[in-house]
Amino acid sequence: MQGPPVFIDISAEDQAQELRAYLKGLGAEISEEKSPKGIEDDLHKIIGVCDACFREGQEAEVESVLIDIVSIMVLIPLERSENIILAFCEKLTKAPGSKLGFVCLKALWLLFQSLDEHSPMRYHVYYHLIVIAKATDQVKMVFRDVEHLKQQFALCPPSSEQLQKLYRLLHEVLLKNNQSEQAAKVMIELLGTYTAENASHAREDAIRCIASALADPKTFLLDPLLSLKPVKFLEGELIHDLLSIFVSDNLESYLKFYKDHKEFVTSQGLNHEQNMQKMRLLSFMQLAETNPEIGFDVIKKELQIPAEDVEGFIIEVLKTKLVRARMDQAMKKVYVSSTMHRTFGRAQWQQLRDLLYSWKTNIGSVQEGMKTIAAAQLELMNQ
């Protein structure tokens, strides 16, 4: 079998002709002759049949061909290469199998890095990278976190519509890869792209955001969702009522809601048993905010847990580090030292201010005490 061409120190036109010959040798319907219309037409035709080299077990050859195509592509001025880049992206997303998909991912990543940071085409390449990452379960190769994503497009930010499309895809891919925490952050970013004028159009995104946040076993601070404009448009609807329960209400309120709206909860893809477990954790956090000592009997009653399961539940709570506490099994009590707040509003900011002021005062007292001791020691030394 003919090996892939190796292009060293030859012009883009000659490189394209070598690619034509190589692909024709693999059975592709393409002429070996250069196009009289120029290198752009050559690339269009090469990209149109480059999938002829997509063969399992020949990944090294495929990678060589794709990298050569990229090396020619980046030499063409941007205003003449946009359609070529889009055609290349579309072709690579159709590569069969995870191994070939991984090769295409690397080639497209090379193209993304090769494009000028001011180029609007970087968005389109990145979007198709996520499409391939979804198919190959390789999203970590492309996406680190939301902040890094923003840095990638700092010099040429995508439009709001483009960001919405990208964030929806990213959310889907991250959930598929069990990265629920990152998925929740992406969804919040998505809702943040809407303004007061178009927030009403974000209904489905807002519902999906709430449902994924409620289902995420690692997301407990939910009240920031209530301030998002698209979520505010849902006030009065069942999904907003359910969110409000998770933000500030207790287990009993959730159980009443579930009794009245079982089908609705299920229709949102939410699991009742997981909801109960999360509400128990949230309700315990609420108890811990105002009670430095909590008896097992209170936990049993408020969280509707059998007496024999209370200790196990407390251990699970402490593992989450949402509450820092000490369990006294003999006294059947929990002694709370600190807890994460379920909501963080004006009262919590005031509490934090008072705590910091207290620390500042105490540190000042310590400093004055140290100065007094140092002065006394100096006086003794001079006697």
PDB file of N, CA and C in Angstrom, residues 210-245:
ATOM      1  N   ILE A 210     -32.026  25.000  35.726  1.00  0.00           N
ATOM      2  CA  ILE A 210     -32.539  24.700  37.060  1.00  0.00           C
ATOM      3  C   ILE A 210     -32.524  23.199  37.320  1.00  0.00           C
ATOM      4  N   ALA A 211     -33.012  22.434  36.356  1.00  0.00           N
ATOM      5  CA  ALA A 211     -33.084  20.975  36.529  1.00  0.00           C
ATOM      6  C   ALA A 211     -31.706  20.365  36.725  1.00  0.00           C
ATOM      7  N   SER A 212     -30.710  20.825  35.947  1.00  0.00           N
ATOM      8  CA  SER A 212     -29.364  20.251  36.072  1.00  0.00           C
ATOM      9  C   SER A 212     -28.728  20.655  37.393  1.00  0.00           C
ATOM     10  N   ALA A 213     -29.008  21.872  37.867  1.00  0.00           N
ATOM     11  CA  ALA A 213     -28.461  22.313  39.153  1.00  0.00           C
ATOM     12  C   ALA A 213     -29.067  21.518  40.304  1.00  0.00           C
ATOM     13  N   LEU A 214     -30.371  21.274  40.232  1.00  0.00           N
ATOM     14  CA  LEU A 214     -31.028  20.490  41.285  1.00  0.00           C
ATOM     15  C   LEU A 214     -30.538  19.046  41.280  1.00  0.00           C
ATOM     16  N   ALA A 215     -30.275  18.518  40.094  1.00  0.00           N
ATOM     17  CA  ALA A 215     -29.852  17.120  39.993  1.00  0.00           C
ATOM     18  C   ALA A 215     -28.389  16.929  40.353  1.00  0.00           C
ATOM     19  N   ASP A 216     -27.595  18.003  40.297  1.00  0.00           N
ATOM     20  CA  ASP A 216     -26.155  17.884  40.555  1.00  0.00           C
ATOM     21  C   ASP A 216     -25.911  17.651  42.045  1.00  0.00           C
ATOM     22  N   PRO A 217     -25.326  16.506  42.416  1.00  0.00           N
ATOM     23  CA  PRO A 217     -25.112  16.211  43.836  1.00  0.00           C
ATOM     24  C   PRO A 217     -24.066  17.106  44.498  1.00  0.00           C
ATOM     25  N   LYS A 218     -23.340  17.902  43.700  1.00  0.00           N
ATOM     26  CA  LYS A 218     -22.297  18.762  44.265  1.00  0.00           C
ATOM     27  C   LYS A 218     -22.697  20.235  44.333  1.00  0.00           C
ATOM     28  N   THR A 219     -23.881  20.569  43.828  1.00  0.00           N
ATOM     29  CA  THR A 219     -24.329  21.956  43.817  1.00  0.00           C
ATOM     30  C   THR A 219     -25.323  22.193  44.951  1.00  0.00           C
ATOM     31  N   PHE A 220     -24.940  23.073  45.884  1.00  0.00           N
ATOM     32  CA  PHE A 220     -25.801  23.348  47.037  1.00  0.00           C
ATOM     33  C   PHE A 220     -26.149  24.833  47.175  1.00  0.00           C
ATOM     34  N   LEU A 221     -25.320  25.711  46.629  1.00  0.00           N
ATOM     35  CA  LEU A 221     -25.626  27.139  46.668  1.00  0.00           C
ATOM     36  C   LEU A 221     -26.434  27.478  45.417  1.00  0.00           C
ATOM     37  N   LEU A 222     -27.739  27.530  45.583  1.00  0.00           N
ATOM     38  CA  LEU A 222     -28.645  27.639  44.435  1.00  0.00           C
ATOM     39  C   LEU A 222     -29.291  29.012  44.287  1.00  0.00           C
ATOM     40  N   ASP A 223     -29.205  29.860  45.327  1.00  0.00           N
ATOM     41  CA  ASP A 223     -29.916  31.128  45.235  1.00  0.00           C
ATOM     42  C   ASP A 223     -29.398  32.075  44.156  1.00  0.00           C
ATOM     43  N   PRO A 224     -28.111  31.980  43.672  1.00  0.00           N
ATOM     44  CA  PRO A 224     -27.694  32.851  42.566  1.00  0.00           C
ATOM     45  C   PRO A 224     -28.544  32.658  41.304  1.00  0.00           C
ATOM     46  N   LEU A 225     -29.149  31.472  41.155  1.00  0.00           N
ATOM     47  CA  LEU A 225     -29.987  31.231  39.982  1.00  0.00           C
ATOM     48  C   LEU A 225     -31.208  32.140  39.972  1.00  0.00           C
ATOM     49  N   LEU A 226     -31.722  32.470  41.151  1.00  0.00           N
ATOM     50  CA  LEU A 226     -32.935  33.272  41.236  1.00  0.00           C
ATOM     51  C   LEU A 226     -32.754  34.684  40.687  1.00  0.00           C
ATOM     52  N   SER A 227     -31.502  35.152  40.659  1.00  0.00           N
ATOM     53  CA  SER A 227     -31.249  36.520  40.183  1.00  0.00           C
ATOM     54  C   SER A 227     -31.049  36.591  38.671  1.00  0.00           C
ATOM     55  N   LEU A 228     -30.942  35.438  38.014  1.00  0.00           N
ATOM     56  CA  LEU A 228     -30.757  35.430  36.566  1.00  0.00           C
ATOM     57  C   LEU A 228     -32.060  35.819  35.864  1.00  0.00           C
ATOM     58  N   LYS A 229     -31.957  36.702  34.907  1.00  0.00           N
ATOM     59  CA  LYS A 229     -33.162  37.242  34.254  1.00  0.00           C
ATOM     60  C   LYS A 229     -34.047  36.154  33.644  1.00  0.00           C
ATOM     61  N   PRO A 230     -33.467  35.175  32.915  1.00  0.00           N
ATOM     62  CA  PRO A 230     -34.339  34.133  32.341  1.00  0.00           C
ATOM     63  C   PRO A 230     -35.061  33.313  33.404  1.00  0.00           C
ATOM     64  N   VAL A 231     -34.435  33.144  34.573  1.00  0.00           N
ATOM     65  CA  VAL A 231     -35.079  32.397  35.655  1.00  0.00           C
ATOM     66  C   VAL A 231     -36.208  33.222  36.260  1.00  0.00           C
ATOM     67  N   LYS A 232     -36.009  34.538  36.360  1.00  0.00           N
ATOM     68  CA  LYS A 232     -37.064  35.399  36.896  1.00  0.00           C
ATOM     69  C   LYS A 232     -38.339  35.321  36.056  1.00  0.00           C
ATOM     70  N   PHE A 233     -38.177  35.100  34.757  1.00  0.00           N
ATOM     71  CA  PHE A 233     -39.342  34.995  33.878  1.00  0.00           C
ATOM     72  C   PHE A 233     -40.174  33.744  34.165  1.00  0.00           C
ATOM     73  N   LEU A 234     -39.604  32.830  34.931  1.00  0.00           N
ATOM     74  CA  LEU A 234     -40.322  31.590  35.241  1.00  0.00           C
ATOM     75  C   LEU A 234     -41.109  31.679  36.546  1.00  0.00           C
ATOM     76  N   GLU A 235     -41.074  32.832  37.209  1.00  0.00           N
ATOM     77  CA  GLU A 235     -41.804  32.993  38.475  1.00  0.00           C
ATOM     78  C   GLU A 235     -43.274  32.638  38.286  1.00  0.00           C
ATOM     79  N   GLY A 236     -43.791  31.856  39.234  1.00  0.00           N
ATOM     80  CA  GLY A 236     -45.180  31.422  39.136  1.00  0.00           C
ATOM     81  C   GLY A 236     -45.338  30.056  38.509  1.00  0.00           C
ATOM     82  N   GLU A 237     -44.248  29.548  37.885  1.00  0.00           N
ATOM     83  CA  GLU A 237     -44.297  28.215  37.288  1.00  0.00           C
ATOM     84  C   GLU A 237     -43.750  27.179  38.272  1.00  0.00           C
ATOM     85  N   LEU A 238     -44.100  25.929  38.047  1.00  0.00           N
ATOM     86  CA  LEU A 238     -43.723  24.862  38.980  1.00  0.00           C
ATOM     87  C   LEU A 238     -42.208  24.735  39.137  1.00  0.00           C
ATOM     88  N   ILE A 239     -41.462  24.896  38.049  1.00  0.00           N
ATOM     89  CA  ILE A 239     -40.010  24.721  38.133  1.00  0.00           C
ATOM     90  C   ILE A 239     -39.397  25.792  39.030  1.00  0.00           C
ATOM     91  N   HIS A 240     -39.935  27.000  38.988  1.00  0.00           N
ATOM     92  CA  HIS A 240     -39.442  28.085  39.849  1.00  0.00           C
ATOM     93  C   HIS A 240     -39.820  27.809  41.301  1.00  0.00           C
ATOM     94  N   ASP A 241     -41.037  27.294  41.509  1.00  0.00           N
ATOM     95  CA  ASP A 241     -41.462  26.937  42.875  1.00  0.00           C
ATOM     96  C   ASP A 241     -40.545  25.867  43.454  1.00  0.00           C
ATOM     97  N   LEU A 242     -40.183  24.878  42.641  1.00  0.00           N
ATOM     98  CA  LEU A 242     -39.301  23.808  43.104  1.00  0.00           C
ATOM     99  C   LEU A 242     -37.922  24.356  43.439  1.00  0.00           C
ATOM    100  N   LEU A 243     -37.399  25.231  42.593  1.00  0.00           N
ATOM    101  CA  LEU A 243     -36.095  25.851  42.869  1.00  0.00           C
ATOM    102  C   LEU A 243     -36.142  26.613  44.189  1.00  0.00           C
ATOM    103  N   SER A 244     -37.211  27.356  44.410  1.00  0.00           N
ATOM    104  CA  SER A 244     -37.331  28.145  45.637  1.00  0.00           C
ATOM    105  C   SER A 244     -37.308  27.253  46.885  1.00  0.00           C
ATOM    106  N   ILE A 245     -37.893  26.073  46.780  1.00  0.00           N
ATOM    107  CA  ILE A 245     -37.864  25.125  47.896  1.00  0.00           C
ATOM    108  C   ILE A 245     -36.434  24.703  48.186  1.00  0.00           C
TER     109      ILE A 245
END
